[in-house]
Amino acid sequence: MKLDLYIDKDGQKLRCGYTTGSCAAAAAKAAALILGGGALTSVEIDTPAGVILDLPVEHCRSYKEENGVLFGEAAVQKDAGDDPDSTDGIYIHAKVSYRNDGKVIIDGGEGIGRITKKGLFGEVGEAAINPVPRQMIEKEVLKVSEKGFNVEIFSPQGAEIGKKTFNKNIGVEGGISIIGTKGIVYPMSEDAIKKTIYLEIDAISQNSEKKEILLVPGNYGEGLKEKLKTIIDLPTVKMSNYIGDSLSYAYSKGLKTMTLLGHIGKFAKLSIGIFNTHNRTADTRMEAFVYYLAMQGADKKTIETVNSFLTAEEAFNFLVENKMENLIKDMENGAEERIKKYLKDESLSIRVLIYSMKYGLI
């Protein structure tokens, strides 16, 4: 069943989909219901986006293993809508059994990648199931019973599909990741994304007396801004990977005071003059660290250590833990100077703030 939810972008009607996180939550809830003797063809779940999904479930069964433990299983097929996604059509399965302590213990099985490097949302060796999907799974199965559950998420197609993603580049191997911060996949073409950004900038330039703006790459930066209202209380636009386009357009609309708040993964690139941070355009995260370390006169061993990391998060945390966090300030300053050169205006008021998931802002 295709999701009957659409968005209009630039006059084009695009169909939304649902994330692997929503699939996992729905499959887990269905499997828990099956444990209790239920027979079902679909299951309802809530999403962080506020959309209630009624998703078809397949491959439903209950059975006992040799140790006498009763299990329930179910699967949900991913629907990416009109968004180009390598996981479109993949089946996300859940296998659940009861506990008696009220806890929900979640792990990944076949086809779910494992974290191989520090810097992601979890410890090395853990299943690559991100925090929001974990929360969704726990919430949905506890609606079925408060006894608690062991939940294993797996996908027989995952190992092969995972090879088509960027997982290995960020330290996930062996399969796909279970992801999604909203539960819904909102399809957007590149032009549509930019036009949405421009419309939001237009609204700020027309309605803000201060002519100031905060630009963030995505949802997490926007959420962090809420925690930092004492130092950042500005109208905000999510610019995705299009930093240069967003800056140029904001500047053209008279917004000469700009703050950029972003994760080190994207802003490491910005610090050496990369203004489109999509992986397909440029992946210069470690090169940025190497440059700034060299400029500080760091020894070769330190530079080689940082260069060996797979994620910018890991590099950031290494610097903090080795009392070298002043390098992050250098990167912020470097990004500010490059923005002024990019816009050819040294008089601009630019502030760049870089955070890590573990340590936040320095």
Tab-separated table of C-alpha atoms in Angstrom:
chain	number	residue	atom	x	y	z
A	1	MET	CA	0.000	0.000	0.000
A	2	LYS	CA	1.386	3.390	-1.022
A	3	LEU	CA	1.215	6.267	1.445
A	4	ASP	CA	-1.482	8.718	0.382
A	5	LEU	CA	0.275	11.844	1.598
A	6	TYR	CA	1.498	14.543	-0.783
A	7	ILE	CA	3.357	17.813	-0.671
A	8	ASP	CA	3.306	20.520	-3.307
A	9	LYS	CA	6.728	21.782	-4.301
A	10	ASP	CA	7.058	24.384	-7.039
A	11	GLY	CA	3.726	23.331	-8.495
A	12	GLN	CA	4.760	19.684	-8.547
A	13	LYS	CA	2.789	17.153	-6.507
A	14	LEU	CA	5.228	14.821	-4.755
A	15	ARG	CA	4.232	11.775	-2.734
A	16	CYS	CA	5.697	11.290	0.739
A	17	GLY	CA	6.916	8.009	2.137
A	18	TYR	CA	7.852	6.607	5.536
A	19	THR	CA	11.249	5.955	7.052
A	20	THR	CA	12.957	2.711	8.008
A	21	GLY	CA	12.391	3.874	11.584
A	22	SER	CA	8.623	3.905	11.053
A	23	CYS	CA	8.824	0.485	9.395
A	24	ALA	CA	10.739	-0.912	12.371
A	25	ALA	CA	8.297	0.569	14.890
A	26	ALA	CA	5.272	-0.776	13.005
A	27	ALA	CA	6.818	-4.224	12.541
A	28	ALA	CA	7.714	-4.411	16.234
A	29	LYS	CA	4.218	-3.390	17.331
A	30	ALA	CA	2.652	-5.928	14.964
A	31	ALA	CA	4.946	-8.677	16.250
A	32	ALA	CA	4.025	-7.794	19.838
A	33	LEU	CA	0.319	-7.978	18.975
A	34	ILE	CA	0.848	-11.358	17.343
A	35	LEU	CA	2.478	-12.603	20.552
A	36	GLY	CA	-0.790	-11.871	22.313
A	37	GLY	CA	-2.733	-13.947	19.803
A	38	GLY	CA	-3.807	-11.170	17.477
A	39	ALA	CA	-4.388	-11.580	13.753
A	40	LEU	CA	-3.813	-8.454	11.716
A	41	THR	CA	-3.055	-7.093	8.277
A	42	SER	CA	-2.096	-3.555	9.272
A	43	VAL	CA	-1.014	-1.576	12.311
A	44	GLU	CA	-1.213	2.066	13.367
A	45	ILE	CA	1.746	4.014	14.748
A	46	ASP	CA	2.396	7.612	15.716
A	47	THR	CA	5.256	9.541	14.128
A	48	PRO	CA	7.267	12.510	15.424
A	49	ALA	CA	5.897	14.466	12.448
A	50	GLY	CA	2.422	14.166	13.962
A	51	VAL	CA	1.196	11.922	11.137
A	52	ILE	CA	-0.558	8.697	12.168
A	53	LEU	CA	0.459	5.875	9.849
A	54	ASP	CA	-1.652	2.794	9.161
A	55	LEU	CA	0.892	0.434	7.619
A	56	PRO	CA	0.306	-2.985	6.067
A	57	VAL	CA	2.166	-5.822	7.772
A	58	GLU	CA	3.363	-9.053	6.184
A	59	HIS	CA	5.209	-12.259	7.074
A	60	CYS	CA	3.346	-12.490	10.377
A	61	ARG	CA	3.855	-15.557	12.558
A	62	SER	CA	4.297	-16.722	16.138
A	63	TYR	CA	6.400	-19.696	17.154
A	64	LYS	CA	8.381	-21.286	19.963
A	65	GLU	CA	12.082	-21.906	19.773
A	66	GLU	CA	13.767	-24.968	21.264
A	67	ASN	CA	14.205	-23.235	24.600
A	68	GLY	CA	10.436	-22.801	24.829
A	69	VAL	CA	10.477	-19.021	24.373
A	70	LEU	CA	7.527	-17.704	22.361
A	71	PHE	CA	8.305	-15.222	19.586
A	72	GLY	CA	6.226	-13.020	17.309
A	73	GLU	CA	7.436	-11.809	13.918
A	74	ALA	CA	6.165	-9.321	11.369
A	75	ALA	CA	7.536	-7.195	8.530
A	76	VAL	CA	6.734	-3.852	6.910
A	77	GLN	CA	7.859	-2.828	3.426
A	78	LYS	CA	9.574	0.558	3.125
A	79	ASP	CA	7.872	3.123	0.899
A	80	ALA	CA	10.099	6.101	0.040
A	81	GLY	CA	7.403	7.913	-1.924
A	82	ASP	CA	8.833	10.095	-4.681
A	83	ASP	CA	12.154	10.463	-2.883
A	84	PRO	CA	15.069	8.632	-4.549
A	85	ASP	CA	16.148	6.194	-1.847
A	86	SER	CA	18.186	3.007	-2.079
A	87	THR	CA	16.092	1.410	0.703
A	88	ASP	CA	12.791	1.868	-1.141
A	89	GLY	CA	10.894	-1.428	-1.179
A	90	ILE	CA	13.073	-3.152	1.419
A	91	TYR	CA	11.363	-5.253	4.109
A	92	ILE	CA	12.071	-4.347	7.725
A	93	HIS	CA	11.319	-7.277	10.051
A	94	ALA	CA	10.875	-7.423	13.811
A	95	LYS	CA	11.145	-10.434	16.112
A	96	VAL	CA	9.889	-9.917	19.662
A	97	SER	CA	9.514	-11.862	22.888
A	98	TYR	CA	8.156	-10.950	26.310
A	99	ARG	CA	10.139	-9.699	29.266
A	100	ASN	CA	8.845	-9.284	32.806
A	101	ASP	CA	10.645	-6.139	33.926
A	102	GLY	CA	8.912	-3.468	31.860
A	103	LYS	CA	12.033	-2.802	29.795
A	104	VAL	CA	12.341	-2.740	26.022
A	105	ILE	CA	15.684	-4.069	24.825
A	106	ILE	CA	16.331	-3.353	21.135
A	107	ASP	CA	19.002	-4.911	18.948
A	108	GLY	CA	19.705	-5.446	15.276
A	109	GLY	CA	19.915	-8.776	13.518
A	110	GLU	CA	20.551	-9.872	9.954
A	111	GLY	CA	21.025	-6.994	7.497
A	112	ILE	CA	21.188	-4.236	10.109
A	113	GLY	CA	24.546	-2.496	10.140
A	114	ARG	CA	26.844	-2.315	13.140
A	115	ILE	CA	28.676	0.782	14.330
A	116	THR	CA	32.389	0.252	13.729
A	117	LYS	CA	33.746	3.639	14.700
A	118	LYS	CA	33.092	6.167	17.429
A	119	GLY	CA	31.254	9.324	16.508
A	120	LEU	CA	27.759	8.043	15.701
A	121	PHE	CA	24.628	7.744	17.843
A	122	GLY	CA	25.805	4.745	19.816
A	123	GLU	CA	28.747	2.697	20.909
A	124	VAL	CA	31.039	0.659	18.707
A	125	GLY	CA	29.458	-2.746	18.126
A	126	GLU	CA	25.886	-1.595	18.623
A	127	ALA	CA	23.241	-1.942	15.940
A	128	ALA	CA	22.870	1.142	13.732
A	129	ILE	CA	19.383	1.978	14.975
A	130	ASN	CA	19.220	5.704	15.613
A	131	PRO	CA	17.743	7.287	18.764
A	132	VAL	CA	14.392	8.431	17.345
A	133	PRO	CA	13.528	5.022	15.814
A	134	ARG	CA	14.495	3.400	19.135
A	135	GLN	CA	12.101	5.737	20.933
A	136	MET	CA	9.351	4.986	18.417
A	137	ILE	CA	9.814	1.216	18.775
A	138	GLU	CA	9.725	1.394	22.570
A	139	LYS	CA	6.644	3.600	22.599
A	140	GLU	CA	4.665	1.396	20.211
A	141	VAL	CA	5.397	-1.990	21.830
A	142	LEU	CA	4.613	-0.660	25.310
A	143	LYS	CA	1.171	0.297	23.989
A	144	VAL	CA	0.624	-3.451	23.527
A	145	SER	CA	1.904	-4.569	26.925
A	146	GLU	CA	3.777	-3.027	29.823
A	147	LYS	CA	5.550	-6.334	30.541
A	148	GLY	CA	8.453	-5.269	28.349
A	149	PHE	CA	9.917	-6.861	25.227
A	150	ASN	CA	13.090	-8.034	23.605
A	151	VAL	CA	13.014	-6.605	20.077
A	152	GLU	CA	15.279	-7.651	17.225
A	153	ILE	CA	15.069	-5.648	14.009
A	154	PHE	CA	16.378	-7.390	10.907
A	155	SER	CA	16.253	-7.180	7.122
A	156	PRO	CA	17.353	-10.065	4.882
A	157	GLN	CA	17.993	-7.588	2.035
A	158	GLY	CA	19.896	-5.192	4.257
A	159	ALA	CA	23.459	-6.421	3.746
A	160	GLU	CA	23.206	-6.001	-0.012
A	161	ILE	CA	21.281	-2.714	0.069
A	162	GLY	CA	23.716	-1.326	2.637
A	163	LYS	CA	26.499	-1.493	0.048
A	164	LYS	CA	24.617	1.096	-2.021
A	165	THR	CA	24.527	3.633	0.813
A	166	PHE	CA	27.170	5.867	2.401
A	167	ASN	CA	27.139	3.771	5.576
A	168	LYS	CA	30.693	2.511	5.295
A	169	ASN	CA	31.968	6.070	4.956
A	170	ILE	CA	30.489	7.017	8.328
A	171	GLY	CA	31.430	3.877	10.221
A	172	VAL	CA	28.483	1.509	9.734
A	173	GLU	CA	29.117	-1.880	8.162
A	174	GLY	CA	27.188	-5.040	7.442
A	175	GLY	CA	23.838	-3.596	6.468
A	176	ILE	CA	21.477	-0.648	6.511
A	177	SER	CA	20.796	1.874	9.249
A	178	ILE	CA	17.382	2.325	10.849
A	179	ILE	CA	16.923	6.078	10.671
A	180	GLY	CA	14.477	8.973	10.507
A	181	THR	CA	13.881	11.920	12.827
A	182	LYS	CA	10.305	12.584	11.668
A	183	GLY	CA	9.060	9.144	10.631
A	184	ILE	CA	7.986	10.563	7.274
A	185	VAL	CA	10.069	10.866	4.104
A	186	TYR	CA	9.439	14.257	2.498
A	187	PRO	CA	10.617	14.166	-1.136
A	188	MET	CA	12.270	17.261	-2.501
A	189	SER	CA	14.153	17.958	-5.694
A	190	GLU	CA	17.251	20.151	-5.493
A	191	ASP	CA	15.473	23.085	-7.136
A	192	ALA	CA	12.465	22.627	-4.872
A	193	ILE	CA	14.654	22.649	-1.766
A	194	LYS	CA	16.369	25.861	-2.846
A	195	LYS	CA	13.104	27.588	-3.697
A	196	THR	CA	11.705	26.644	-0.291
A	197	ILE	CA	14.807	28.118	1.355
A	198	TYR	CA	14.462	31.306	-0.683
A	199	LEU	CA	10.780	31.693	0.246
A	200	GLU	CA	11.617	31.405	3.941
A	201	ILE	CA	14.419	33.970	3.574
A	202	ASP	CA	12.005	36.275	1.736
A	203	ALA	CA	9.586	36.085	4.646
A	204	ILE	CA	12.321	37.001	7.149
A	205	SER	CA	13.712	39.844	5.059
A	206	GLN	CA	10.243	41.315	4.675
A	207	ASN	CA	9.086	40.895	8.266
A	208	SER	CA	12.193	41.233	10.441
A	209	GLU	CA	13.160	44.727	11.584
A	210	LYS	CA	16.627	43.605	12.702
A	211	LYS	CA	17.567	42.131	9.323
A	212	GLU	CA	19.280	39.214	11.059
A	213	ILE	CA	18.991	35.508	10.329
A	214	LEU	CA	20.066	32.143	11.712
A	215	LEU	CA	20.920	29.463	9.144
A	216	VAL	CA	21.041	25.798	10.189
A	217	PRO	CA	21.561	22.674	8.059
A	218	GLY	CA	18.724	20.609	9.517
A	219	ASN	CA	16.381	19.576	12.323
A	220	TYR	CA	18.986	19.017	15.007
A	221	GLY	CA	20.518	22.449	14.590
A	222	GLU	CA	17.040	23.950	14.767
A	223	GLY	CA	16.365	22.000	17.960
A	224	LEU	CA	19.671	23.067	19.510
A	225	LYS	CA	18.785	26.681	18.791
A	226	GLU	CA	15.787	26.287	21.102
A	227	LYS	CA	18.133	25.298	23.949
A	228	LEU	CA	20.372	28.298	23.245
A	229	LYS	CA	17.715	31.014	23.166
A	230	THR	CA	19.690	33.096	25.612
A	231	ILE	CA	22.416	33.591	22.980
A	232	ILE	CA	20.525	32.846	19.758
A	233	ASP	CA	16.982	34.112	19.351
A	234	LEU	CA	16.757	34.786	15.644
A	235	PRO	CA	14.379	33.854	12.812
A	236	THR	CA	15.671	30.568	11.441
A	237	VAL	CA	15.942	28.921	8.032
A	238	LYS	CA	16.992	25.327	7.370
A	239	MET	CA	19.440	25.497	4.459
A	240	SER	CA	20.192	21.769	4.037
A	241	ASN	CA	23.497	21.367	2.144
A	242	TYR	CA	23.057	24.615	0.201
A	243	ILE	CA	25.129	26.951	2.345
A	244	GLY	CA	26.449	29.082	-0.502
A	245	ASP	CA	23.078	29.473	-2.201
A	246	SER	CA	21.427	30.361	1.117
A	247	LEU	CA	24.096	32.901	2.059
A	248	SER	CA	24.026	34.554	-1.353
A	249	TYR	CA	20.259	34.836	-1.382
A	250	ALA	CA	20.065	36.151	2.187
A	251	TYR	CA	22.749	38.735	1.361
A	252	SER	CA	20.870	39.806	-1.762
A	253	LYS	CA	17.798	40.423	0.405
A	254	GLY	CA	19.656	42.796	2.693
A	255	LEU	CA	20.328	40.405	5.569
A	256	LYS	CA	23.836	41.505	6.520
A	257	THR	CA	23.962	39.958	10.012
A	258	MET	CA	24.016	36.161	9.829
A	259	THR	CA	24.624	33.375	12.335
A	260	LEU	CA	25.269	29.833	11.137
A	261	LEU	CA	24.821	26.967	13.601
A	262	GLY	CA	25.800	23.484	12.472
A	263	HIS	CA	27.306	20.121	13.273
A	264	ILE	CA	31.018	19.627	12.734
A	265	GLY	CA	30.281	17.081	9.971
A	266	LYS	CA	29.059	19.810	7.628
A	267	PHE	CA	30.846	22.837	9.011
A	268	ALA	CA	34.297	21.244	8.867
A	269	LYS	CA	33.809	21.461	5.101
A	270	LEU	CA	32.622	25.059	5.361
A	271	SER	CA	35.752	25.963	7.337
A	272	ILE	CA	37.894	25.328	4.228
A	273	GLY	CA	35.532	26.974	1.765
A	274	ILE	CA	33.113	24.215	0.722
A	275	PHE	CA	29.710	25.854	0.233
A	276	ASN	CA	27.728	22.773	-0.849
A	277	THR	CA	28.221	20.142	1.833
A	278	HIS	CA	26.558	17.153	0.167
A	279	ASN	CA	28.804	14.062	0.180
A	280	ARG	CA	28.539	13.786	-3.600
A	281	THR	CA	29.891	17.312	-3.979
A	282	ALA	CA	32.733	17.208	-1.476
A	283	ASP	CA	33.914	15.142	1.447
A	284	THR	CA	36.755	17.142	2.964
A	285	ARG	CA	36.000	16.698	6.645
A	286	MET	CA	39.299	15.146	7.692
A	287	GLU	CA	41.225	17.402	5.304
A	288	ALA	CA	39.806	20.388	7.187
A	289	PHE	CA	41.094	19.049	10.501
A	290	VAL	CA	44.489	18.299	8.975
A	291	TYR	CA	44.735	21.839	7.589
A	292	TYR	CA	43.910	23.539	10.882
A	293	LEU	CA	46.137	21.199	12.881
A	294	ALA	CA	49.016	21.942	10.511
A	295	MET	CA	48.353	25.678	10.833
A	296	GLN	CA	48.635	25.288	14.609
A	297	GLY	CA	51.902	23.395	14.265
A	298	ALA	CA	50.548	20.077	15.539
A	299	ASP	CA	52.938	17.116	15.478
A	300	LYS	CA	52.702	14.504	12.733
A	301	LYS	CA	51.388	11.787	15.079
A	302	THR	CA	48.411	13.917	16.116
A	303	ILE	CA	47.644	14.820	12.512
A	304	GLU	CA	47.817	11.162	11.441
A	305	THR	CA	45.569	10.115	14.333
A	306	VAL	CA	42.886	12.633	13.418
A	307	ASN	CA	43.212	11.807	9.723
A	308	SER	CA	42.487	8.140	10.516
A	309	PHE	CA	39.031	8.906	11.922
A	310	LEU	CA	35.984	8.188	9.786
A	311	THR	CA	33.723	10.869	11.234
A	312	ALA	CA	34.126	14.529	12.048
A	313	GLU	CA	32.270	13.895	15.311
A	314	GLU	CA	35.041	11.559	16.397
A	315	ALA	CA	37.719	14.093	15.457
A	316	PHE	CA	35.918	16.895	17.332
A	317	ASN	CA	35.622	14.761	20.451
A	318	PHE	CA	39.279	13.727	20.243
A	319	LEU	CA	40.318	17.394	20.199
A	320	VAL	CA	38.171	18.232	23.217
A	321	GLU	CA	39.420	15.228	25.172
A	322	ASN	CA	43.027	16.194	24.409
A	323	LYS	CA	42.540	19.855	25.385
A	324	MET	CA	42.837	21.069	21.781
A	325	GLU	CA	39.322	22.494	21.492
A	326	ASN	CA	40.737	25.889	20.505
A	327	LEU	CA	41.117	24.364	17.024
A	328	ILE	CA	37.306	24.343	16.735
A	329	LYS	CA	37.364	28.094	17.349
A	330	ASP	CA	39.933	28.401	14.560
A	331	MET	CA	37.580	26.486	12.264
A	332	GLU	CA	34.703	28.791	13.200
A	333	ASN	CA	36.865	31.835	12.488
A	334	GLY	CA	38.070	30.293	9.237
A	335	ALA	CA	34.494	29.679	8.122
A	336	GLU	CA	33.567	33.280	8.944
A	337	GLU	CA	36.450	34.654	6.884
A	338	ARG	CA	35.633	32.414	3.937
A	339	ILE	CA	31.988	33.497	3.995
A	340	LYS	CA	33.047	37.141	3.800
A	341	LYS	CA	35.278	36.358	0.836
A	342	TYR	CA	32.530	34.279	-0.794
A	343	LEU	CA	30.101	37.193	-0.537
A	344	LYS	CA	32.860	39.741	-1.303
A	345	ASP	CA	31.991	41.892	1.691
A	346	GLU	CA	34.439	42.182	4.587
A	347	SER	CA	32.021	44.403	6.534
A	348	LEU	CA	29.496	41.619	7.080
A	349	SER	CA	28.580	40.550	10.609
A	350	ILE	CA	29.040	36.770	10.437
A	351	ARG	CA	29.058	34.317	13.328
A	352	VAL	CA	29.673	30.586	12.853
A	353	LEU	CA	28.956	28.165	15.711
A	354	ILE	CA	30.047	24.527	15.473
A	355	TYR	CA	28.844	21.757	17.785
A	356	SER	CA	29.320	18.029	18.301
A	357	MET	CA	26.582	15.657	19.423
A	358	LYS	CA	28.595	14.700	22.517
A	359	TYR	CA	29.978	18.034	23.692
A	360	GLY	CA	27.678	20.579	22.092
A	361	LEU	CA	29.158	24.025	21.528
A	362	ILE	CA	32.670	24.856	22.678
